[in-house]
PDB file of C-alpha atoms in Angstrom:
ATOM      1  CA  UNK A 543       0.000   0.000   0.000  1.00  0.00           C
ATOM      2  CA  UNK A 544       2.798   2.395   0.917  1.00  0.00           C
ATOM      3  CA  UNK A 545       4.523   1.628  -2.417  1.00  0.00           C
ATOM      4  CA  UNK A 546       1.371   2.554  -4.368  1.00  0.00           C
ATOM      5  CA  UNK A 547       1.011   5.823  -2.456  1.00  0.00           C
ATOM      6  CA  UNK A 548       4.648   6.682  -3.222  1.00  0.00           C
ATOM      7  CA  UNK A 549       4.103   5.991  -6.950  1.00  0.00           C
ATOM      8  CA  UNK A 550       0.969   8.134  -7.060  1.00  0.00           C
ATOM      9  CA  UNK A 551       2.780  10.899  -5.192  1.00  0.00           C
ATOM     10  CA  UNK A 552       5.654  10.649  -7.699  1.00  0.00           C
ATOM     11  CA  UNK A 553       3.276  10.961 -10.647  1.00  0.00           C
ATOM     12  CA  UNK A 554       1.625  14.048  -9.161  1.00  0.00           C
ATOM     13  CA  UNK A 555       5.025  15.562  -8.447  1.00  0.00           C
ATOM     14  CA  UNK A 556       6.031  15.171 -12.104  1.00  0.00           C
ATOM     15  CA  UNK A 557       2.683  16.333 -13.495  1.00  0.00           C
ATOM     16  CA  UNK A 558       3.559  20.066 -13.661  1.00  0.00           C
ATOM     17  CA  UNK A 559       6.694  19.247 -15.635  1.00  0.00           C
ATOM     18  CA  UNK A 560       4.727  17.107 -18.078  1.00  0.00           C
ATOM     19  CA  UNK A 561       2.148  19.864 -18.476  1.00  0.00           C
ATOM     20  CA  UNK A 562       4.800  22.491 -19.239  1.00  0.00           C
ATOM     21  CA  UNK A 563       6.458  20.141 -21.735  1.00  0.00           C
ATOM     22  CA  UNK A 564       3.089  19.427 -23.382  1.00  0.00           C
ATOM     23  CA  UNK A 565       2.273  23.130 -23.653  1.00  0.00           C
ATOM     24  CA  UNK A 566       5.649  23.784 -25.261  1.00  0.00           C
ATOM     25  CA  UNK A 567       5.065  21.022 -27.801  1.00  0.00           C
ATOM     26  CA  UNK A 568       1.624  22.349 -28.670  1.00  0.00           C
ATOM     27  CA  UNK A 569       2.997  25.880 -28.929  1.00  0.00           C
ATOM     28  CA  UNK A 570       5.699  24.784 -31.343  1.00  0.00           C
ATOM     29  CA  UNK A 571       3.106  23.047 -33.479  1.00  0.00           C
ATOM     30  CA  UNK A 572       0.891  26.123 -33.576  1.00  0.00           C
ATOM     31  CA  UNK A 573       3.590  28.474 -34.782  1.00  0.00           C
ATOM     32  CA  UNK A 574       2.150  28.137 -38.237  1.00  0.00           C
ATOM     33  CA  UNK A 575       3.651  28.339 -41.618  1.00  0.00           C
ATOM     34  CA  UNK A 576       7.023  29.930 -42.268  1.00  0.00           C
ATOM     35  CA  UNK A 577       6.954  33.535 -43.466  1.00  0.00           C
ATOM     36  CA  UNK A 578       8.576  34.490 -46.736  1.00  0.00           C
ATOM     37  CA  UNK A 579      11.173  37.234 -46.545  1.00  0.00           C
ATOM     38  CA  UNK A 580      12.037  39.627 -49.384  1.00  0.00           C
ATOM     39  CA  UNK A 581      14.608  37.215 -50.842  1.00  0.00           C
ATOM     40  CA  UNK A 582      12.046  34.385 -50.880  1.00  0.00           C
ATOM     41  CA  UNK A 583       9.486  36.585 -52.632  1.00  0.00           C
ATOM     42  CA  UNK A 584      12.115  37.669 -55.171  1.00  0.00           C
ATOM     43  CA  UNK A 585      13.041  34.002 -55.753  1.00  0.00           C
ATOM     44  CA  UNK A 586       9.348  33.123 -56.225  1.00  0.00           C
ATOM     45  CA  UNK A 587       8.960  35.971 -58.728  1.00  0.00           C
ATOM     46  CA  UNK A 588      12.023  34.749 -60.627  1.00  0.00           C
ATOM     47  CA  UNK A 589      10.780  31.161 -60.636  1.00  0.00           C
ATOM     48  CA  UNK A 590       7.295  32.239 -61.751  1.00  0.00           C
ATOM     49  CA  UNK A 591       8.778  34.259 -64.591  1.00  0.00           C
ATOM     50  CA  UNK A 592      11.021  31.345 -65.553  1.00  0.00           C
ATOM     51  CA  UNK A 593       8.087  28.909 -65.604  1.00  0.00           C
ATOM     52  CA  UNK A 594       5.853  31.202 -67.620  1.00  0.00           C
ATOM     53  CA  UNK A 595       8.621  31.770 -70.189  1.00  0.00           C
ATOM     54  CA  UNK A 596       9.205  28.010 -70.312  1.00  0.00           C
ATOM     55  CA  UNK A 597       5.651  27.420 -71.467  1.00  0.00           C
ATOM     56  CA  UNK A 598       4.069  26.282 -68.204  1.00  0.00           C
ATOM     57  CA  UNK A 599       0.309  26.656 -68.166  1.00  0.00           C
ATOM     58  CA  UNK A 600      -1.732  27.275 -65.018  1.00  0.00           C
ATOM     59  CA  UNK A 601      -4.845  25.965 -66.728  1.00  0.00           C
ATOM     60  CA  UNK A 602      -3.762  22.334 -66.414  1.00  0.00           C
ATOM     61  CA  UNK A 603      -3.300  21.747 -70.128  1.00  0.00           C
ATOM     62  CA  UNK A 604      -0.071  20.395 -71.490  1.00  0.00           C
ATOM     63  CA  UNK A 605       1.949  23.111 -73.143  1.00  0.00           C
ATOM     64  CA  UNK A 606       5.067  22.299 -75.106  1.00  0.00           C
ATOM     65  CA  UNK A 607       8.178  23.206 -73.137  1.00  0.00           C
ATOM     66  CA  UNK A 608      10.262  26.057 -74.460  1.00  0.00           C
ATOM     67  CA  UNK A 609      13.970  26.165 -73.813  1.00  0.00           C
ATOM     68  CA  UNK A 610      15.341  29.372 -72.329  1.00  0.00           C
ATOM     69  CA  UNK A 611      18.787  30.319 -73.580  1.00  0.00           C
ATOM     70  CA  UNK A 612      21.594  31.132 -71.179  1.00  0.00           C
ATOM     71  CA  UNK A 613      21.282  34.785 -72.237  1.00  0.00           C
ATOM     72  CA  UNK A 614      17.556  34.649 -71.464  1.00  0.00           C
ATOM     73  CA  UNK A 615      18.305  33.111 -68.084  1.00  0.00           C
ATOM     74  CA  UNK A 616      20.882  35.810 -67.330  1.00  0.00           C
ATOM     75  CA  UNK A 617      18.270  38.412 -68.258  1.00  0.00           C
ATOM     76  CA  UNK A 618      15.806  36.845 -65.817  1.00  0.00           C
ATOM     77  CA  UNK A 619      18.436  36.815 -63.079  1.00  0.00           C
ATOM     78  CA  UNK A 620      19.168  40.489 -63.691  1.00  0.00           C
ATOM     79  CA  UNK A 621      15.485  41.448 -63.893  1.00  0.00           C
ATOM     80  CA  UNK A 622      14.814  39.882 -60.491  1.00  0.00           C
ATOM     81  CA  UNK A 623      18.051  40.974 -58.825  1.00  0.00           C
ATOM     82  CA  UNK A 624      19.347  37.444 -58.344  1.00  0.00           C
ATOM     83  CA  UNK A 625      22.772  36.076 -59.191  1.00  0.00           C
ATOM     84  CA  UNK A 626      23.824  32.449 -59.569  1.00  0.00           C
ATOM     85  CA  UNK A 627      25.465  32.365 -56.140  1.00  0.00           C
ATOM     86  CA  UNK A 628      22.331  33.697 -54.408  1.00  0.00           C
ATOM     87  CA  UNK A 629      20.156  31.346 -56.417  1.00  0.00           C
ATOM     88  CA  UNK A 630      22.240  28.335 -55.389  1.00  0.00           C
ATOM     89  CA  UNK A 631      22.221  29.440 -51.740  1.00  0.00           C
ATOM     90  CA  UNK A 632      18.414  29.731 -51.764  1.00  0.00           C
ATOM     91  CA  UNK A 633      18.069  26.272 -53.311  1.00  0.00           C
ATOM     92  CA  UNK A 634      20.235  24.822 -50.542  1.00  0.00           C
ATOM     93  CA  UNK A 635      18.193  26.637 -47.888  1.00  0.00           C
ATOM     94  CA  UNK A 636      14.941  25.309 -49.372  1.00  0.00           C
ATOM     95  CA  UNK A 637      16.314  21.762 -49.460  1.00  0.00           C
ATOM     96  CA  UNK A 638      16.901  22.019 -45.699  1.00  0.00           C
ATOM     97  CA  UNK A 639      13.483  23.557 -45.008  1.00  0.00           C
ATOM     98  CA  UNK A 640      10.693  21.808 -46.970  1.00  0.00           C
ATOM     99  CA  UNK A 641       7.977  23.899 -45.290  1.00  0.00           C
ATOM    100  CA  UNK A 642       9.594  27.101 -46.527  1.00  0.00           C
ATOM    101  CA  UNK A 643       9.947  25.586 -50.018  1.00  0.00           C
ATOM    102  CA  UNK A 644       6.252  24.755 -49.953  1.00  0.00           C
ATOM    103  CA  UNK A 645       5.470  28.389 -49.106  1.00  0.00           C
ATOM    104  CA  UNK A 646       7.662  29.575 -51.985  1.00  0.00           C
ATOM    105  CA  UNK A 647       5.820  27.234 -54.350  1.00  0.00           C
ATOM    106  CA  UNK A 648       2.479  28.578 -53.109  1.00  0.00           C
ATOM    107  CA  UNK A 649       3.720  32.099 -53.878  1.00  0.00           C
ATOM    108  CA  UNK A 650       4.802  30.932 -57.345  1.00  0.00           C
ATOM    109  CA  UNK A 651       1.311  29.527 -57.906  1.00  0.00           C
ATOM    110  CA  UNK A 652      -0.270  32.835 -56.858  1.00  0.00           C
ATOM    111  CA  UNK A 653       2.096  34.715 -59.180  1.00  0.00           C
ATOM    112  CA  UNK A 654       1.227  32.455 -62.111  1.00  0.00           C
ATOM    113  CA  UNK A 655      -2.503  32.840 -61.493  1.00  0.00           C
ATOM    114  CA  UNK A 656      -2.146  36.625 -61.407  1.00  0.00           C
ATOM    115  CA  UNK A 657      -0.387  36.498 -64.751  1.00  0.00           C
ATOM    116  CA  UNK A 658      -3.166  34.590 -66.549  1.00  0.00           C
TER     117      UNK A 658
END
């Protein structure tokens, strides 16, 4: 009987710690979606422009792909204020943060729909 009382007392003693831990876990889960910064929005604009010039359709129909020349790609980089080094760095960052990449893709989708 004494052993059971000690176990119950131990559980109640640890309960506040478990509650704090649980609240922290819930709070982390409720933080929501990552926010896009200016560089992410610029990347999304570049990618949207690239896709639209490549023949991507937002209407779901298959559109023949068009190849963009290296000069055309350099023009897109310049138009959006992105260089190859910054582009590569953003791609690496997105590969480490799939949620942020998903947000960028959602922004690309919105950009493409605006351009219809």
